[in-house]
């Protein structure tokens, strides 16, 4: 099936979030070191960014390194950090040429100082780009993000703010305050977990679990996920008749 032809261009999600899983297993299955899977993973990221631009997705959010990933062997953590930062640096021209805005969520202060500087620089030089916002979750934990938001709101209260806390106020204190909630969340490698990613933001997202490990994920599978999304009826608690504006 040529999935691209089958997509409804009027119903492309504006924001897709991806949990890129299975790099390590993909490499080990091939008798290679786990790191080889991460290298292949970067190649796939580039392809998926290009495909996203092609079909006019406006926001792509990738879970690149979780807070929990610091518990991995030191050598893998160090190599992953180096890979992430060198990939960001190497692609500056690509980001500028394709008008990609780099955005970061997570506890960036956990990263080595030189990595933080490279990230800050990339965020600064791409800040006016409007074609695609590419958000990288680095040292990210959704629970920490929510706890931080609550603590910031408590500070606001101490300073005399008496507004009741609402859904919107909490959303505005998350690191994703400037992003719409993702309509679609994809996880690769057959695992069916959320693993502390965007817990608040995916309240109404459609979930797509791909059997492909991240290094095997491709444009065709991205379109398959969107095709699946387009077949679903997003009711947000309403009935089908209400969604279709039918009188009952
Ligand atoms: C999950 O596979 C993947 C990761 C923890 C890292 C993903 C990071 C990259 C592909 C590099 C990102 C680079 C940029 C520039 C964002 P896994 O290692 O958990 O695989 P496994 O479940 O098979 O062990």
mmCIF file of N, CA and C in Angstrom, residues 61-146:
data_model
loop_
_atom_site.group_PDB
_atom_site.id
_atom_site.type_symbol
_atom_site.label_atom_id
_atom_site.label_comp_id
_atom_site.label_asym_id
_atom_site.label_seq_id
_atom_site.Cartn_x
_atom_site.Cartn_y
_atom_site.Cartn_z
ATOM 1 N N UNK A 61 7.972 15.722 18.462
ATOM 2 C CA UNK A 61 8.643 15.654 19.770
ATOM 3 C C UNK A 61 9.216 14.259 19.967
ATOM 4 N N UNK A 62 10.508 14.184 20.205
ATOM 5 C CA UNK A 62 11.197 12.890 20.289
ATOM 6 C C UNK A 62 11.759 12.657 21.684
ATOM 7 N N UNK A 63 11.485 11.451 22.206
ATOM 8 C CA UNK A 63 12.026 11.084 23.522
ATOM 9 C C UNK A 63 13.444 10.560 23.292
ATOM 10 N N UNK A 64 14.431 11.438 23.442
ATOM 11 C CA UNK A 64 15.819 11.069 23.104
ATOM 12 C C UNK A 64 16.578 10.501 24.298
ATOM 13 N N UNK A 65 16.245 10.985 25.513
ATOM 14 C CA UNK A 65 16.972 10.495 26.697
ATOM 15 C C UNK A 65 16.115 10.774 27.932
ATOM 16 N N UNK A 66 15.759 9.706 28.627
ATOM 17 C CA UNK A 66 14.882 9.895 29.789
ATOM 18 C C UNK A 66 15.715 10.106 31.044
ATOM 19 N N UNK A 67 15.064 10.641 32.053
ATOM 20 C CA UNK A 67 15.720 10.798 33.359
ATOM 21 C C UNK A 67 16.217 9.432 33.850
ATOM 22 N N UNK A 68 15.409 8.400 33.549
ATOM 23 C CA UNK A 68 15.752 7.041 33.994
ATOM 24 C C UNK A 68 16.960 6.483 33.224
ATOM 25 N N UNK A 69 17.211 7.001 32.012
ATOM 26 C CA UNK A 69 18.332 6.493 31.200
ATOM 27 C C UNK A 69 19.706 6.742 31.839
ATOM 28 N N UNK A 70 19.777 7.665 32.815
ATOM 29 C CA UNK A 70 21.068 7.888 33.494
ATOM 30 C C UNK A 70 21.519 6.627 34.223
ATOM 31 N N UNK A 71 20.579 5.699 34.487
ATOM 32 C CA UNK A 71 20.931 4.470 35.225
ATOM 33 C C UNK A 71 21.623 3.447 34.327
ATOM 34 N N UNK A 72 21.721 3.712 33.026
ATOM 35 C CA UNK A 72 22.391 2.769 32.109
ATOM 36 C C UNK A 72 23.903 2.747 32.377
ATOM 37 N N UNK A 73 24.610 1.736 31.850
ATOM 38 C CA UNK A 73 26.067 1.723 32.044
ATOM 39 C C UNK A 73 26.683 3.056 31.599
ATOM 40 N N UNK A 74 27.655 3.512 32.410
ATOM 41 C CA UNK A 74 28.251 4.839 32.192
ATOM 42 C C UNK A 74 28.743 5.017 30.744
ATOM 43 N N UNK A 75 29.319 3.934 30.213
ATOM 44 C CA UNK A 75 29.888 4.029 28.866
ATOM 45 C C UNK A 75 28.784 4.333 27.841
ATOM 46 N N UNK A 76 27.635 3.640 27.968
ATOM 47 C CA UNK A 76 26.536 3.878 27.009
ATOM 48 C C UNK A 76 25.986 5.302 27.162
ATOM 49 N N UNK A 77 25.882 5.742 28.437
ATOM 50 C CA UNK A 77 25.369 7.102 28.684
ATOM 51 C C UNK A 77 26.292 8.128 28.030
ATOM 52 N N UNK A 78 27.603 7.953 28.242
ATOM 53 C CA UNK A 78 28.562 8.923 27.684
ATOM 54 C C UNK A 78 28.508 8.955 26.159
ATOM 55 N N UNK A 79 28.453 7.761 25.567
ATOM 56 C CA UNK A 79 28.407 7.705 24.096
ATOM 57 C C UNK A 79 27.115 8.335 23.571
ATOM 58 N N UNK A 80 25.997 8.049 24.269
ATOM 59 C CA UNK A 80 24.713 8.612 23.827
ATOM 60 C C UNK A 80 24.725 10.143 23.900
ATOM 61 N N UNK A 81 25.265 10.661 25.014
ATOM 62 C CA UNK A 81 25.344 12.119 25.172
ATOM 63 C C UNK A 81 26.154 12.731 24.028
ATOM 64 N N UNK A 82 27.318 12.091 23.761
ATOM 65 C CA UNK A 82 28.194 12.596 22.686
ATOM 66 C C UNK A 82 27.459 12.560 21.361
ATOM 67 N N UNK A 83 26.735 11.464 21.121
ATOM 68 C CA UNK A 83 26.020 11.313 19.849
ATOM 69 C C UNK A 83 24.926 12.387 19.700
ATOM 70 N N UNK A 84 24.183 12.586 20.773
ATOM 71 C CA UNK A 84 23.090 13.569 20.711
ATOM 72 C C UNK A 84 23.660 14.958 20.422
ATOM 73 N N UNK A 85 24.685 15.334 21.168
ATOM 74 C CA UNK A 85 25.230 16.688 21.000
ATOM 75 C C UNK A 85 25.912 16.845 19.640
ATOM 76 N N UNK A 86 26.685 15.808 19.222
ATOM 77 C CA UNK A 86 27.372 15.971 17.933
ATOM 78 C C UNK A 86 26.339 16.007 16.799
ATOM 79 N N UNK A 87 25.235 15.261 16.942
ATOM 80 C CA UNK A 87 24.204 15.289 15.896
ATOM 81 C C UNK A 87 23.568 16.680 15.817
ATOM 82 N N UNK A 88 23.286 17.242 16.985
ATOM 83 C CA UNK A 88 22.679 18.582 16.996
ATOM 84 C C UNK A 88 23.630 19.578 16.323
ATOM 85 N N UNK A 89 24.911 19.520 16.723
ATOM 86 C CA UNK A 89 25.886 20.485 16.177
ATOM 87 C C UNK A 89 26.055 20.312 14.667
ATOM 88 N N UNK A 90 26.189 19.037 14.258
ATOM 89 C CA UNK A 90 26.464 18.739 12.840
ATOM 90 C C UNK A 90 25.341 19.200 11.922
ATOM 91 N N UNK A 91 24.117 19.297 12.495
ATOM 92 C CA UNK A 91 22.971 19.565 11.643
ATOM 93 C C UNK A 91 22.507 21.021 11.660
ATOM 94 N N UNK A 92 23.347 21.900 12.185
ATOM 95 C CA UNK A 92 22.920 23.304 12.269
ATOM 96 C C UNK A 92 22.460 23.845 10.908
ATOM 97 N N UNK A 93 23.245 23.588 9.861
ATOM 98 C CA UNK A 93 22.875 24.105 8.538
ATOM 99 C C UNK A 93 21.570 23.502 8.043
ATOM 100 N N UNK A 94 21.408 22.210 8.328
ATOM 101 C CA UNK A 94 20.174 21.524 7.940
ATOM 102 C C UNK A 94 18.964 22.178 8.640
ATOM 103 N N UNK A 95 19.115 22.503 9.925
ATOM 104 C CA UNK A 95 18.016 23.133 10.672
ATOM 105 C C UNK A 95 17.705 24.506 10.088
ATOM 106 N N UNK A 96 18.765 25.237 9.744
ATOM 107 C CA UNK A 96 18.547 26.603 9.251
ATOM 108 C C UNK A 96 17.929 26.570 7.848
ATOM 109 N N UNK A 97 18.496 25.690 7.009
ATOM 110 C CA UNK A 97 18.019 25.609 5.632
ATOM 111 C C UNK A 97 16.547 25.167 5.568
ATOM 112 N N UNK A 98 16.188 24.243 6.428
ATOM 113 C CA UNK A 98 14.820 23.712 6.407
ATOM 114 C C UNK A 98 13.871 24.392 7.391
ATOM 115 N N UNK A 99 14.361 25.481 8.003
ATOM 116 C CA UNK A 99 13.538 26.278 8.940
ATOM 117 C C UNK A 99 12.991 25.437 10.095
ATOM 118 N N UNK A 100 13.896 24.657 10.674
ATOM 119 C CA UNK A 100 13.524 23.817 11.816
ATOM 120 C C UNK A 100 13.919 24.526 13.110
ATOM 121 N N UNK A 101 12.955 24.649 13.990
ATOM 122 C CA UNK A 101 13.228 25.267 15.285
ATOM 123 C C UNK A 101 13.522 24.165 16.296
ATOM 124 N N UNK A 102 14.671 24.258 16.951
ATOM 125 C CA UNK A 102 15.028 23.252 17.964
ATOM 126 C C UNK A 102 14.535 23.713 19.333
ATOM 127 N N UNK A 103 13.827 22.805 19.966
ATOM 128 C CA UNK A 103 13.252 23.099 21.275
ATOM 129 C C UNK A 103 13.625 21.933 22.194
ATOM 130 N N UNK A 104 13.896 22.230 23.448
ATOM 131 C CA UNK A 104 14.318 21.161 24.366
ATOM 132 C C UNK A 104 13.387 21.132 25.569
ATOM 133 N N UNK A 105 12.992 19.915 25.980
ATOM 134 C CA UNK A 105 12.298 19.769 27.265
ATOM 135 C C UNK A 105 13.105 18.769 28.100
ATOM 136 N N UNK A 106 12.955 18.846 29.416
ATOM 137 C CA UNK A 106 13.704 17.959 30.295
ATOM 138 C C UNK A 106 14.624 18.767 31.194
ATOM 139 N N UNK A 107 15.388 18.073 32.016
ATOM 140 C CA UNK A 107 16.288 18.762 32.942
ATOM 141 C C UNK A 107 17.644 18.932 32.273
ATOM 142 N N UNK A 108 17.722 19.957 31.443
ATOM 143 C CA UNK A 108 18.953 20.161 30.670
ATOM 144 C C UNK A 108 20.156 20.387 31.601
ATOM 145 N N UNK A 109 19.862 20.897 32.805
ATOM 146 C CA UNK A 109 20.976 21.157 33.736
ATOM 147 C C UNK A 109 21.652 19.859 34.205
ATOM 148 N N UNK A 110 21.035 18.697 33.955
ATOM 149 C CA UNK A 110 21.690 17.412 34.292
ATOM 150 C C UNK A 110 22.806 17.089 33.295
ATOM 151 N N UNK A 111 22.786 17.734 32.134
ATOM 152 C CA UNK A 111 23.739 17.403 31.069
ATOM 153 C C UNK A 111 25.088 18.075 31.325
ATOM 154 N N UNK A 112 26.175 17.525 30.726
ATOM 155 C CA UNK A 112 27.475 18.191 30.876
ATOM 156 C C UNK A 112 27.401 19.646 30.390
ATOM 157 N N UNK A 113 28.208 20.493 31.001
ATOM 158 C CA UNK A 113 28.162 21.936 30.721
ATOM 159 C C UNK A 113 28.315 22.248 29.221
ATOM 160 N N UNK A 114 29.289 21.573 28.566
ATOM 161 C CA UNK A 114 29.510 21.899 27.149
ATOM 162 C C UNK A 114 28.303 21.480 26.297
ATOM 163 N N UNK A 115 27.606 20.423 26.734
ATOM 164 C CA UNK A 115 26.402 20.005 26.008
ATOM 165 C C UNK A 115 25.313 21.061 26.168
ATOM 166 N N UNK A 116 25.200 21.575 27.388
ATOM 167 C CA UNK A 116 24.181 22.612 27.634
ATOM 168 C C UNK A 116 24.437 23.828 26.757
ATOM 169 N N UNK A 117 25.740 24.175 26.622
ATOM 170 C CA UNK A 117 26.076 25.361 25.812
ATOM 171 C C UNK A 117 25.730 25.135 24.342
ATOM 172 N N UNK A 118 26.031 23.921 23.858
ATOM 173 C CA UNK A 118 25.731 23.614 22.452
ATOM 174 C C UNK A 118 24.217 23.664 22.210
ATOM 175 N N UNK A 119 23.473 23.158 23.171
ATOM 176 C CA UNK A 119 22.005 23.154 23.044
ATOM 177 C C UNK A 119 21.467 24.586 23.056
ATOM 178 N N UNK A 120 21.939 25.370 24.034
ATOM 179 C CA UNK A 120 21.462 26.759 24.136
ATOM 180 C C UNK A 120 21.720 27.507 22.835
ATOM 181 N N UNK A 121 22.903 27.259 22.258
ATOM 182 C CA UNK A 121 23.279 27.959 21.033
ATOM 183 C C UNK A 121 22.329 27.568 19.894
ATOM 184 N N UNK A 122 22.019 26.257 19.807
ATOM 185 C CA UNK A 122 21.149 25.785 18.711
ATOM 186 C C UNK A 122 19.726 26.317 18.871
ATOM 187 N N UNK A 123 19.262 26.354 20.133
ATOM 188 C CA UNK A 123 17.912 26.881 20.398
ATOM 189 C C UNK A 123 17.877 28.357 19.972
ATOM 190 N N UNK A 124 18.931 29.086 20.304
ATOM 191 C CA UNK A 124 18.993 30.522 19.989
ATOM 192 C C UNK A 124 18.997 30.768 18.462
ATOM 193 N N UNK A 125 19.873 30.042 17.749
ATOM 194 C CA UNK A 125 19.987 30.354 16.308
ATOM 195 C C UNK A 125 18.778 29.873 15.498
ATOM 196 N N UNK A 126 18.015 28.955 16.042
ATOM 197 C CA UNK A 126 16.863 28.435 15.260
ATOM 198 C C UNK A 126 15.528 28.992 15.769
ATOM 199 N N UNK A 127 15.599 29.913 16.717
ATOM 200 C CA UNK A 127 14.357 30.296 17.424
ATOM 201 C C UNK A 127 13.284 30.931 16.529
ATOM 202 N N UNK A 128 13.680 31.518 15.400
ATOM 203 C CA UNK A 128 12.661 32.159 14.553
ATOM 204 C C UNK A 128 12.140 31.245 13.440
ATOM 205 N N UNK A 129 12.634 30.010 13.400
ATOM 206 C CA UNK A 129 12.192 29.084 12.344
ATOM 207 C C UNK A 129 10.758 28.622 12.586
ATOM 208 N N UNK A 130 10.031 28.468 11.461
ATOM 209 C CA UNK A 130 8.588 28.254 11.618
ATOM 210 C C UNK A 130 8.056 26.998 10.916
ATOM 211 N N UNK A 131 8.899 26.290 10.184
ATOM 212 C CA UNK A 131 8.357 25.158 9.422
ATOM 213 C C UNK A 131 8.049 23.967 10.325
ATOM 214 N N UNK A 132 9.016 23.588 11.145
ATOM 215 C CA UNK A 132 8.816 22.452 12.056
ATOM 216 C C UNK A 132 9.483 22.766 13.394
ATOM 217 N N UNK A 133 8.748 22.583 14.474
ATOM 218 C CA UNK A 133 9.373 22.664 15.799
ATOM 219 C C UNK A 133 9.760 21.250 16.200
ATOM 220 N N UNK A 134 11.065 21.025 16.293
ATOM 221 C CA UNK A 134 11.580 19.705 16.665
ATOM 222 C C UNK A 134 11.974 19.755 18.143
ATOM 223 N N UNK A 135 11.141 19.137 18.959
ATOM 224 C CA UNK A 135 11.407 19.153 20.400
ATOM 225 C C UNK A 135 12.119 17.874 20.802
ATOM 226 N N UNK A 136 13.258 18.017 21.456
ATOM 227 C CA UNK A 136 13.995 16.848 21.944
ATOM 228 C C UNK A 136 13.819 16.785 23.450
ATOM 229 N N UNK A 137 13.343 15.631 23.922
ATOM 230 C CA UNK A 137 13.214 15.440 25.370
ATOM 231 C C UNK A 137 14.526 14.843 25.866
ATOM 232 N N UNK A 138 15.236 15.610 26.688
ATOM 233 C CA UNK A 138 16.561 15.192 27.176
ATOM 234 C C UNK A 138 16.563 15.203 28.703
ATOM 235 N N UNK A 139 16.963 14.108 29.296
ATOM 236 C CA UNK A 139 16.865 13.940 30.751
ATOM 237 C C UNK A 139 15.454 14.324 31.184
ATOM 238 N N UNK A 140 14.492 13.767 30.481
ATOM 239 C CA UNK A 140 13.094 14.154 30.666
ATOM 240 C C UNK A 140 12.343 13.148 31.528
ATOM 241 N N UNK A 141 11.516 13.673 32.426
ATOM 242 C CA UNK A 141 10.591 12.860 33.222
ATOM 243 C C UNK A 141 9.294 13.641 33.308
ATOM 244 N N UNK A 142 8.204 13.058 32.858
ATOM 245 C CA UNK A 142 6.921 13.770 32.881
ATOM 246 C C UNK A 142 6.482 14.061 34.314
ATOM 247 N N UNK A 143 6.738 13.113 35.215
ATOM 248 C CA UNK A 143 6.336 13.359 36.608
ATOM 249 C C UNK A 143 7.108 14.535 37.183
ATOM 250 N N UNK A 144 8.409 14.591 36.909
ATOM 251 C CA UNK A 144 9.201 15.742 37.397
ATOM 252 C C UNK A 144 8.670 17.040 36.804
ATOM 253 N N UNK A 145 8.312 16.990 35.532
ATOM 254 C CA UNK A 145 7.813 18.197 34.867
ATOM 255 C C UNK A 145 6.536 18.703 35.570
ATOM 256 N N UNK A 146 5.661 17.764 35.923
ATOM 257 C CA UNK A 146 4.407 18.150 36.583
ATOM 258 C C UNK A 146 4.692 18.667 38.000
#
